[in-house]
């Protein structure tokens, strides 16, 4: 699904030759650097670099990868992605199951005044609190796929005010996931579905950009309470599963804080968010129908 050769080609094409110290004239027909220029600047032979881009060279050294990253101007996320692609083992990493521990559901239930989600590496919402369901306008927020929602359901005039930036984040995240779990059939299927249904996704995917967003501004155009300018914090679980807890907060005293209060009051009598498998807890639902230790079902 994602490979070292393709990543090198796309990174090479975006480098400005003049910025790399390469004289440029009007006869130049190649976007970015030529293969031989990358090889020269990184201190490897042209033949070896060509074999890297053709997928015929395996296990490049750390020194070679670091040199290539410097020439290609990779940031930290891209450098880690480059090393991961070069070190993909013959026995691939098994994709996480997507189950949510009951203890994590209890933590999610403690977040009462802000939308909060547990999200997997495919951008599937595995669990969400009541405010998250109200934000997305669906009681069954668990089971929602954010990538599908952004590209195939909402569009640029839907829920997300910064739709174009959101699409960049989504594609960058999925590129990282494809590098970590190249044999995940559900991820492959999702990417194929998005490519078939969205021209913008196809264009962004071809760029092979990778992004790892840990926090930042998220703005929503909610049909009932108006503009909600929120801050998103991503808390990655330490188990290496790619699962994250996302919490969306509003600045104290801001109109968005008032908007969240109004949103919460619209369904004050509700019994919480549900998923397709049924109720889980008063304010928390997950995609498997799991319940916490208060007497209901739990995940395995």
mmCIF file of N, CA and C in Angstrom, residues 1 91-99 120-122 124 177-178 180-188 239-243:
data_model
loop_
_atom_site.group_PDB
_atom_site.id
_atom_site.type_symbol
_atom_site.label_atom_id
_atom_site.label_comp_id
_atom_site.label_asym_id
_atom_site.label_seq_id
_atom_site.Cartn_x
_atom_site.Cartn_y
_atom_site.Cartn_z
ATOM 1 N N UNK A 1 0.827 -1.206 0.000
ATOM 2 C CA UNK A 1 0.000 0.000 0.000
ATOM 3 C C UNK A 1 0.863 1.258 0.000
ATOM 4 N N UNK A 91 7.751 -10.140 8.297
ATOM 5 C CA UNK A 91 6.523 -10.463 9.004
ATOM 6 C C UNK A 91 5.878 -9.169 9.448
ATOM 7 N N UNK A 92 4.797 -8.801 8.806
ATOM 8 C CA UNK A 92 4.205 -7.501 9.024
ATOM 9 C C UNK A 92 3.505 -7.394 10.373
ATOM 10 N N UNK A 93 3.393 -6.137 10.846
ATOM 11 C CA UNK A 93 2.724 -5.860 12.107
ATOM 12 C C UNK A 93 1.222 -6.069 11.953
ATOM 13 N N UNK A 94 0.642 -6.814 12.870
ATOM 14 C CA UNK A 94 -0.794 -7.055 12.826
ATOM 15 C C UNK A 94 -1.546 -5.801 13.246
ATOM 16 N N UNK A 95 -2.589 -5.482 12.490
ATOM 17 C CA UNK A 95 -3.384 -4.295 12.806
ATOM 18 C C UNK A 95 -4.110 -4.472 14.137
ATOM 19 N N UNK A 96 -4.228 -3.397 14.928
ATOM 20 C CA UNK A 96 -4.940 -3.485 16.209
ATOM 21 C C UNK A 96 -6.391 -3.912 16.012
ATOM 22 N N UNK A 97 -6.940 -4.547 17.051
ATOM 23 C CA UNK A 97 -8.295 -5.088 16.956
ATOM 24 C C UNK A 97 -9.373 -4.013 17.005
ATOM 25 N N UNK A 98 -9.064 -2.868 17.619
ATOM 26 C CA UNK A 98 -10.073 -1.819 17.742
ATOM 27 C C UNK A 98 -10.938 -1.950 18.976
ATOM 28 N N UNK A 99 -10.651 -2.907 19.842
ATOM 29 C CA UNK A 99 -11.418 -3.029 21.092
ATOM 30 C C UNK A 99 -11.007 -1.923 22.060
ATOM 31 N N UNK A 120 -9.431 5.021 16.476
ATOM 32 C CA UNK A 120 -8.441 4.053 16.057
ATOM 33 C C UNK A 120 -7.580 4.557 14.912
ATOM 34 N N UNK A 121 -6.620 3.728 14.470
ATOM 35 C CA UNK A 121 -5.653 4.163 13.468
ATOM 36 C C UNK A 121 -6.281 4.377 12.093
ATOM 37 N N UNK A 122 -7.448 3.777 11.831
ATOM 38 C CA UNK A 122 -8.155 4.001 10.561
ATOM 39 C C UNK A 122 -9.085 5.209 10.627
ATOM 40 N N UNK A 124 -11.528 5.392 12.696
ATOM 41 C CA UNK A 124 -12.826 4.924 13.168
ATOM 42 C C UNK A 124 -13.046 5.437 14.585
ATOM 43 N N UNK A 177 -0.570 5.621 8.828
ATOM 44 C CA UNK A 177 -1.144 4.326 9.192
ATOM 45 C C UNK A 177 -0.807 3.265 8.158
ATOM 46 N N UNK A 178 -0.815 3.652 6.868
ATOM 47 C CA UNK A 178 -0.478 2.697 5.808
ATOM 48 C C UNK A 178 0.964 2.232 5.922
ATOM 49 N N UNK A 180 2.594 1.981 8.808
ATOM 50 C CA UNK A 180 2.692 1.136 9.996
ATOM 51 C C UNK A 180 2.019 -0.218 9.801
ATOM 52 N N UNK A 181 0.892 -0.219 9.073
ATOM 53 C CA UNK A 181 0.097 -1.440 8.915
ATOM 54 C C UNK A 181 -0.173 -1.687 7.424
ATOM 55 N N UNK A 182 0.856 -2.009 6.646
ATOM 56 C CA UNK A 182 0.674 -2.163 5.191
ATOM 57 C C UNK A 182 -0.196 -3.353 4.799
ATOM 58 N N UNK A 183 -0.410 -4.283 5.713
ATOM 59 C CA UNK A 183 -1.212 -5.469 5.391
ATOM 60 C C UNK A 183 -2.593 -5.441 6.033
ATOM 61 N N UNK A 184 -3.055 -4.261 6.426
ATOM 62 C CA UNK A 184 -4.365 -4.130 7.060
ATOM 63 C C UNK A 184 -5.434 -4.073 5.961
ATOM 64 N N UNK A 185 -6.225 -5.130 5.767
ATOM 65 C CA UNK A 185 -7.193 -5.139 4.661
ATOM 66 C C UNK A 185 -8.293 -4.096 4.817
ATOM 67 N N UNK A 186 -8.696 -3.803 6.052
ATOM 68 C CA UNK A 186 -9.748 -2.803 6.249
ATOM 69 C C UNK A 186 -9.240 -1.404 5.918
ATOM 70 N N UNK A 187 -7.982 -1.143 6.217
ATOM 71 C CA UNK A 187 -7.398 0.144 5.855
ATOM 72 C C UNK A 187 -7.271 0.257 4.340
ATOM 73 N N UNK A 188 -6.833 -0.807 3.697
ATOM 74 C CA UNK A 188 -6.737 -0.815 2.231
ATOM 75 C C UNK A 188 -8.096 -0.570 1.593
ATOM 76 N N UNK A 239 0.107 1.936 24.431
ATOM 77 C CA UNK A 239 0.238 0.530 24.051
ATOM 78 C C UNK A 239 0.680 0.327 22.605
ATOM 79 N N UNK A 240 0.923 1.434 21.879
ATOM 80 C CA UNK A 240 1.393 1.322 20.510
ATOM 81 C C UNK A 240 0.332 0.878 19.522
ATOM 82 N N UNK A 241 -0.929 0.931 19.897
ATOM 83 C CA UNK A 241 -2.015 0.458 19.034
ATOM 84 C C UNK A 241 -2.449 1.493 18.004
ATOM 85 N N UNK A 242 -1.981 2.727 18.141
ATOM 86 C CA UNK A 242 -2.449 3.785 17.267
ATOM 87 C C UNK A 242 -3.765 4.394 17.711
ATOM 88 N N UNK A 243 -4.303 3.927 18.833
ATOM 89 C CA UNK A 243 -5.556 4.457 19.367
ATOM 90 C C UNK A 243 -5.278 5.741 20.140
#
